[in-house]
Amino acid sequence: MDTQNLRTFLVLADIKNFTQAADQLFVAQSTVTNRIAELERQLGKKLFHRDNKTVVLTAEGNLFLTYAKRMIDLEETSIKEMNAIKQYEHSLRIGTTNTIYECHLVDTIKQLLTSRQDCALTVTVGHSISLLQMLQDGLLDVVYSYLPLVKNGYKSDVFATDALVLVTSPNTNRYHNGIHKEELTEIPYLFCNFALQEVGLFIRELFPSFNQFHFEIDNSTKLLQFLLDGIGYSFLPESLVTPYILTGELETVPLLDFKTPKINSYRIYNEMNGKQLCEYDLL
């Protein structure tokens, strides 16, 4: 399957306009039309509903979108790895969530960069579910995630455990002596779903169903600046906020009548890569 056609499909699926897709790809509009027609002929399925004004993915197009992205990723990764062979004896591809990277991996990455000059190191920061899919597609060697992968041939080791703490700026904290569970609805809570399953569910269940939070963001390190500026409260991993607590920029709010669960971070890898990870002191 021609990857040029796949790339054209991905651009059109994103822009949803043939003329604009052609402009972005620096080709004639007829070229875009022909590439999509060729792709549909190969697949035997219509990928788009189209009229004079709109372009919308069909159900088959939506399904194919995920696979097209993965095929392009595989192509780019294979080319990158073949090029790396010319310059480096080894390569290591790490996937991690943003919070785990900031809390636990920065020093490890620094050590690898200085100790392994023979290794091409790639770090991909993303969300747990997409990283685990990349691991299974062979695009990553190891993933650090809040979600384990329960699947034959893969190992999910707990490599770090964090406390979940409620923090805010000492300048705006109205609960220096502690807060009751029922009082949480009275605070300007800044929500970040940095951890899925148990921890994410725990935080949401502290508030009424379908609660609209004062602020939501999907990156915990981007949320920190708001807290440092005296805006709101948030539950975050203790290791992420400890440096700011030590300097007095943030403080924890004692929980008077409830407790928080521990946050487990997992190191997930294909069992066949175990020896390689040991060589990098990652196991």
CSV table of C-alpha atoms in Angstrom, one decimal:
chain,number,residue,atom,x,y,z
A,1,MET,CA,0.0,0.0,0.0
A,2,ASP,CA,1.5,3.3,-1.1
A,3,THR,CA,2.4,5.4,2.0
A,4,GLN,CA,2.0,8.6,-0.1
A,5,ASN,CA,-1.7,7.7,-0.5
A,6,LEU,CA,-1.9,7.0,3.3
A,7,ARG,CA,-0.4,10.4,4.1
A,8,THR,CA,-2.9,12.0,1.8
A,9,PHE,CA,-5.7,10.2,3.5
A,10,LEU,CA,-4.5,11.3,6.9
A,11,VAL,CA,-4.3,15.0,5.8
A,12,LEU,CA,-7.7,14.9,4.3
A,13,ALA,CA,-9.2,13.2,7.3
A,14,ASP,CA,-7.8,16.0,9.5
A,15,ILE,CA,-8.6,19.0,7.2
A,16,LYS,CA,-11.9,17.6,5.7
A,17,ASN,CA,-11.4,19.7,2.6
A,18,PHE,CA,-9.9,18.6,-0.7
A,19,THR,CA,-8.6,22.0,-1.8
A,20,GLN,CA,-7.0,22.7,1.6
A,21,ALA,CA,-5.5,19.2,1.7
A,22,ALA,CA,-4.0,19.8,-1.8
A,23,ASP,CA,-2.5,23.1,-0.6
A,24,GLN,CA,-1.0,21.5,2.4
A,25,LEU,CA,0.5,18.7,0.4
A,26,PHE,CA,1.7,21.0,-2.4
A,27,VAL,CA,-0.1,19.0,-5.1
A,28,ALA,CA,-3.1,19.6,-7.4
A,29,GLN,CA,-6.6,18.8,-6.1
A,30,SER,CA,-7.0,16.2,-8.7
A,31,THR,CA,-3.9,14.4,-7.3
A,32,VAL,CA,-5.6,14.2,-3.9
A,33,THR,CA,-8.8,12.9,-5.5
A,34,ASN,CA,-6.8,10.2,-7.4
A,35,ARG,CA,-4.8,9.1,-4.4
A,36,ILE,CA,-8.0,8.7,-2.3
A,37,ALA,CA,-9.7,6.9,-5.2
A,38,GLU,CA,-6.8,4.5,-5.5
A,39,LEU,CA,-6.8,3.8,-1.7
A,40,GLU,CA,-10.5,3.1,-1.8
A,41,ARG,CA,-10.1,0.8,-4.8
A,42,GLN,CA,-7.4,-1.2,-2.9
A,43,LEU,CA,-9.5,-1.5,0.2
A,44,GLY,CA,-12.8,-2.1,-1.6
A,45,LYS,CA,-14.4,0.4,0.8
A,46,LYS,CA,-15.6,4.1,0.7
A,47,LEU,CA,-13.5,6.1,3.1
A,48,PHE,CA,-15.3,9.4,2.8
A,49,HIS,CA,-18.8,10.8,2.4
A,50,ARG,CA,-18.4,13.9,0.2
A,51,ASP,CA,-20.5,16.5,-1.5
A,52,ASN,CA,-19.8,20.0,-2.8
A,53,LYS,CA,-19.2,21.4,0.7
A,54,THR,CA,-18.3,18.7,3.2
A,55,VAL,CA,-16.0,15.7,3.5
A,56,VAL,CA,-16.7,13.3,6.3
A,57,LEU,CA,-15.1,9.9,7.2
A,58,THR,CA,-17.3,6.9,6.7
A,59,ALA,CA,-17.5,4.2,9.5
A,60,GLU,CA,-14.9,2.3,7.5
A,61,GLY,CA,-12.8,5.4,7.1
A,62,ASN,CA,-12.8,6.0,10.9
A,63,LEU,CA,-11.7,2.4,11.4
A,64,PHE,CA,-9.0,2.7,8.8
A,65,LEU,CA,-7.7,6.0,10.3
A,66,THR,CA,-6.1,4.2,13.3
A,67,TYR,CA,-4.4,1.7,11.1
A,68,ALA,CA,-3.2,4.3,8.7
A,69,LYS,CA,-1.5,6.3,11.5
A,70,ARG,CA,0.1,3.1,12.8
A,71,MET,CA,1.4,2.1,9.3
A,72,ILE,CA,3.0,5.6,8.9
A,73,ASP,CA,4.5,5.4,12.4
A,74,LEU,CA,6.0,2.0,11.6
A,75,GLU,CA,7.5,3.2,8.4
A,76,GLU,CA,9.0,6.3,10.0
A,77,THR,CA,10.3,4.2,12.9
A,78,SER,CA,11.9,1.6,10.7
A,79,ILE,CA,13.7,4.3,8.6
A,80,LYS,CA,14.9,6.1,11.7
A,81,GLU,CA,16.3,2.8,13.2
A,82,MET,CA,18.0,1.9,10.0
A,83,ASN,CA,19.7,5.3,9.9
A,84,ALA,CA,20.6,5.0,13.6
A,85,ILE,CA,22.6,1.8,12.8
A,86,LYS,CA,25.0,3.9,10.8
A,87,GLN,CA,25.8,6.2,13.8
A,88,TYR,CA,25.0,4.2,16.9
A,89,GLU,CA,25.6,0.6,17.9
A,90,HIS,CA,22.4,0.4,20.0
A,91,SER,CA,19.0,2.1,20.2
A,92,LEU,CA,16.5,2.4,23.0
A,93,ARG,CA,12.9,3.7,22.6
A,94,ILE,CA,11.2,4.8,25.8
A,95,GLY,CA,7.5,5.8,26.1
A,96,THR,CA,6.3,7.6,29.2
A,97,THR,CA,3.4,9.7,30.5
A,98,ASN,CA,4.3,13.3,31.2
A,99,THR,CA,3.8,13.1,35.0
A,100,ILE,CA,5.9,9.9,35.3
A,101,TYR,CA,8.7,11.5,33.2
A,102,GLU,CA,8.8,14.6,35.4
A,103,CYS,CA,8.6,12.6,38.7
A,104,HIS,CA,10.8,9.6,38.1
A,105,LEU,CA,12.6,9.5,34.7
A,106,VAL,CA,14.5,12.8,34.2
A,107,ASP,CA,17.6,11.7,36.2
A,108,THR,CA,17.5,8.2,34.6
A,109,ILE,CA,17.5,9.8,31.1
A,110,LYS,CA,20.4,12.1,32.0
A,111,GLN,CA,22.4,9.1,33.2
A,112,LEU,CA,21.7,7.2,30.0
A,113,LEU,CA,22.7,10.1,27.9
A,114,THR,CA,26.1,10.5,29.7
A,115,SER,CA,26.9,6.8,30.2
A,116,ARG,CA,25.8,5.3,26.9
A,117,GLN,CA,27.3,7.3,24.1
A,118,ASP,CA,26.8,4.3,21.8
A,119,CYS,CA,23.0,4.4,22.1
A,120,ALA,CA,20.5,6.4,20.1
A,121,LEU,CA,17.8,7.3,22.7
A,122,THR,CA,14.3,8.2,21.8
A,123,VAL,CA,11.7,9.3,24.4
A,124,THR,CA,8.0,9.6,23.4
A,125,VAL,CA,5.8,11.4,25.9
A,126,GLY,CA,2.1,10.6,25.6
A,127,HIS,CA,-1.0,9.0,27.1
A,128,SER,CA,-0.9,5.6,28.6
A,129,ILE,CA,-3.3,3.9,26.2
A,130,SER,CA,-1.6,5.1,23.0
A,131,LEU,CA,1.8,4.3,24.5
A,132,LEU,CA,0.8,0.7,25.3
A,133,GLN,CA,-0.5,0.3,21.7
A,134,MET,CA,2.8,1.6,20.4
A,135,LEU,CA,4.6,-1.0,22.6
A,136,GLN,CA,2.5,-3.8,21.2
A,137,ASP,CA,3.2,-2.5,17.6
A,138,GLY,CA,6.9,-2.7,18.3
A,139,LEU,CA,7.4,1.0,18.1
A,140,LEU,CA,8.7,1.3,21.7
A,141,ASP,CA,11.0,-0.9,23.8
A,142,VAL,CA,9.6,0.0,27.2
A,143,VAL,CA,6.7,2.1,28.5
A,144,TYR,CA,6.3,3.8,31.9
A,145,SER,CA,2.6,4.1,32.6
A,146,TYR,CA,-0.1,4.4,35.3
A,147,LEU,CA,-1.8,1.5,33.5
A,148,PRO,CA,-0.4,-2.1,33.5
A,149,LEU,CA,-0.6,-4.3,30.4
A,150,VAL,CA,-2.0,-7.7,31.2
A,151,LYS,CA,-1.1,-9.7,28.2
A,152,ASN,CA,1.0,-12.8,27.5
A,153,GLY,CA,4.5,-12.0,26.5
A,154,TYR,CA,4.6,-8.7,28.4
A,155,LYS,CA,5.7,-7.8,31.9
A,156,SER,CA,4.2,-5.0,34.0
A,157,ASP,CA,6.4,-4.2,37.0
A,158,VAL,CA,5.6,-1.6,39.7
A,159,PHE,CA,8.7,0.6,39.7
A,160,ALA,CA,7.4,3.5,41.8
A,161,THR,CA,4.7,4.3,44.2
A,162,ASP,CA,3.5,7.8,45.1
A,163,ALA,CA,1.2,9.3,47.6
A,164,LEU,CA,-1.7,11.4,46.3
A,165,VAL,CA,-1.8,14.7,48.1
A,166,LEU,CA,-4.0,17.8,48.0
A,167,VAL,CA,-1.9,20.9,47.4
A,168,THR,CA,-2.4,24.6,47.0
A,169,SER,CA,-0.5,27.9,47.5
A,170,PRO,CA,0.0,28.8,51.2
A,171,ASN,CA,-1.0,32.4,50.3
A,172,THR,CA,-4.5,31.3,49.3
A,173,ASN,CA,-5.0,28.2,51.4
A,174,ARG,CA,-8.2,28.4,53.5
A,175,TYR,CA,-7.7,25.0,55.0
A,176,HIS,CA,-4.4,25.1,56.8
A,177,ASN,CA,-5.8,22.8,59.6
A,178,GLY,CA,-7.4,20.3,57.2
A,179,ILE,CA,-10.4,19.8,55.0
A,180,HIS,CA,-13.4,17.4,55.2
A,181,LYS,CA,-14.6,15.4,52.2
A,182,GLU,CA,-17.8,17.3,52.0
A,183,GLU,CA,-15.9,20.6,51.8
A,184,LEU,CA,-14.2,19.7,48.6
A,185,THR,CA,-17.2,21.0,46.5
A,186,GLU,CA,-16.6,24.5,48.0
A,187,ILE,CA,-13.0,24.8,46.7
A,188,PRO,CA,-11.9,25.9,43.2
A,189,TYR,CA,-10.6,22.5,42.2
A,190,LEU,CA,-8.3,22.2,39.2
A,191,PHE,CA,-8.8,18.7,37.7
A,192,CYS,CA,-6.1,16.7,35.9
A,193,ASN,CA,-6.8,13.1,35.0
A,194,PHE,CA,-3.1,12.2,35.0
A,195,ALA,CA,-3.9,8.7,36.3
A,196,LEU,CA,-6.6,6.4,35.0
A,197,GLN,CA,-8.6,3.6,36.6
A,198,GLU,CA,-8.5,3.6,40.4
A,199,VAL,CA,-6.9,7.0,41.1
A,200,GLY,CA,-8.8,8.9,38.4
A,201,LEU,CA,-12.0,7.3,39.5
A,202,PHE,CA,-11.3,8.1,43.2
A,203,ILE,CA,-10.8,11.8,42.4
A,204,ARG,CA,-14.0,12.0,40.3
A,205,GLU,CA,-16.0,10.2,43.0
A,206,LEU,CA,-15.0,12.8,45.6
A,207,PHE,CA,-17.3,15.2,43.7
A,208,PRO,CA,-20.9,15.0,42.6
A,209,SER,CA,-21.8,13.1,39.4
A,210,PHE,CA,-21.2,15.1,36.2
A,211,ASN,CA,-19.5,17.8,38.3
A,212,GLN,CA,-18.1,20.7,36.2
A,213,PHE,CA,-14.7,21.5,37.6
A,214,HIS,CA,-13.4,25.0,37.8
A,215,PHE,CA,-10.6,24.1,35.4
A,216,GLU,CA,-9.5,20.9,33.6
A,217,ILE,CA,-6.2,20.1,31.8
A,218,ASP,CA,-4.6,16.8,30.7
A,219,ASN,CA,-1.1,17.7,31.7
A,220,SER,CA,-0.2,17.9,35.4
A,221,THR,CA,3.0,19.8,34.9
A,222,LYS,CA,1.1,22.5,33.1
A,223,LEU,CA,-1.4,22.7,36.0
A,224,LEU,CA,1.4,23.4,38.5
A,225,GLN,CA,1.8,27.0,37.4
A,226,PHE,CA,-1.8,27.8,38.3
A,227,LEU,CA,-1.3,26.4,41.8
A,228,LEU,CA,2.0,28.3,42.2
A,229,ASP,CA,0.2,31.5,41.2
A,230,GLY,CA,-2.4,31.0,43.9
A,231,ILE,CA,-5.2,29.6,41.8
A,232,GLY,CA,-7.1,26.7,43.2
A,233,TYR,CA,-6.4,23.3,44.7
A,234,SER,CA,-5.5,19.9,43.1
A,235,PHE,CA,-4.7,16.3,44.0
A,236,LEU,CA,-1.2,15.5,42.5
A,237,PRO,CA,1.6,12.9,43.1
A,238,GLU,CA,3.7,13.8,46.1
A,239,SER,CA,6.9,13.4,44.2
A,240,LEU,CA,5.8,16.0,41.6
A,241,VAL,CA,5.1,18.7,44.2
A,242,THR,CA,7.7,18.0,46.8
A,243,PRO,CA,10.3,20.4,45.4
A,244,TYR,CA,7.7,23.2,45.7
A,245,ILE,CA,6.6,22.2,49.2
A,246,LEU,CA,10.3,22.3,50.3
A,247,THR,CA,10.6,25.9,49.0
A,248,GLY,CA,7.3,26.9,50.6
A,249,GLU,CA,5.7,27.7,47.2
A,250,LEU,CA,3.0,25.0,47.8
A,251,GLU,CA,1.7,23.3,50.8
A,252,THR,CA,-0.4,20.1,51.4
A,253,VAL,CA,-3.9,20.3,52.8
A,254,PRO,CA,-4.5,17.7,55.6
A,255,LEU,CA,-7.4,15.3,54.9
A,256,LEU,CA,-9.5,15.1,58.0
A,257,ASP,CA,-12.0,12.3,57.3
A,258,PHE,CA,-10.8,10.4,54.2
A,259,LYS,CA,-7.7,8.9,52.7
A,260,THR,CA,-6.3,8.8,49.2
A,261,PRO,CA,-5.1,5.7,47.3
A,262,LYS,CA,-1.5,5.1,46.4
A,263,ILE,CA,-0.4,5.8,42.8
A,264,ASN,CA,1.5,2.9,41.2
A,265,SER,CA,3.7,3.6,38.2
A,266,TYR,CA,4.4,0.6,36.0
A,267,ARG,CA,7.3,-0.3,33.8
A,268,ILE,CA,5.9,-2.4,30.9
A,269,TYR,CA,8.0,-4.3,28.3
A,270,ASN,CA,8.0,-7.3,26.0
A,271,GLU,CA,9.7,-10.2,27.8
A,272,MET,CA,12.0,-10.6,24.9
A,273,ASN,CA,13.5,-7.2,25.6
A,274,GLY,CA,14.2,-8.0,29.3
A,275,LYS,CA,17.9,-8.6,28.6
A,276,GLN,CA,18.3,-5.4,26.7
A,277,LEU,CA,16.7,-3.3,29.5
A,278,CYS,CA,19.0,-5.0,32.1
A,279,GLU,CA,22.0,-3.7,30.0
A,280,TYR,CA,20.7,-0.2,30.4
A,281,ASP,CA,20.0,-0.7,34.2
A,282,LEU,CA,16.3,-0.2,33.6
A,283,LEU,CA,15.3,-3.4,35.4
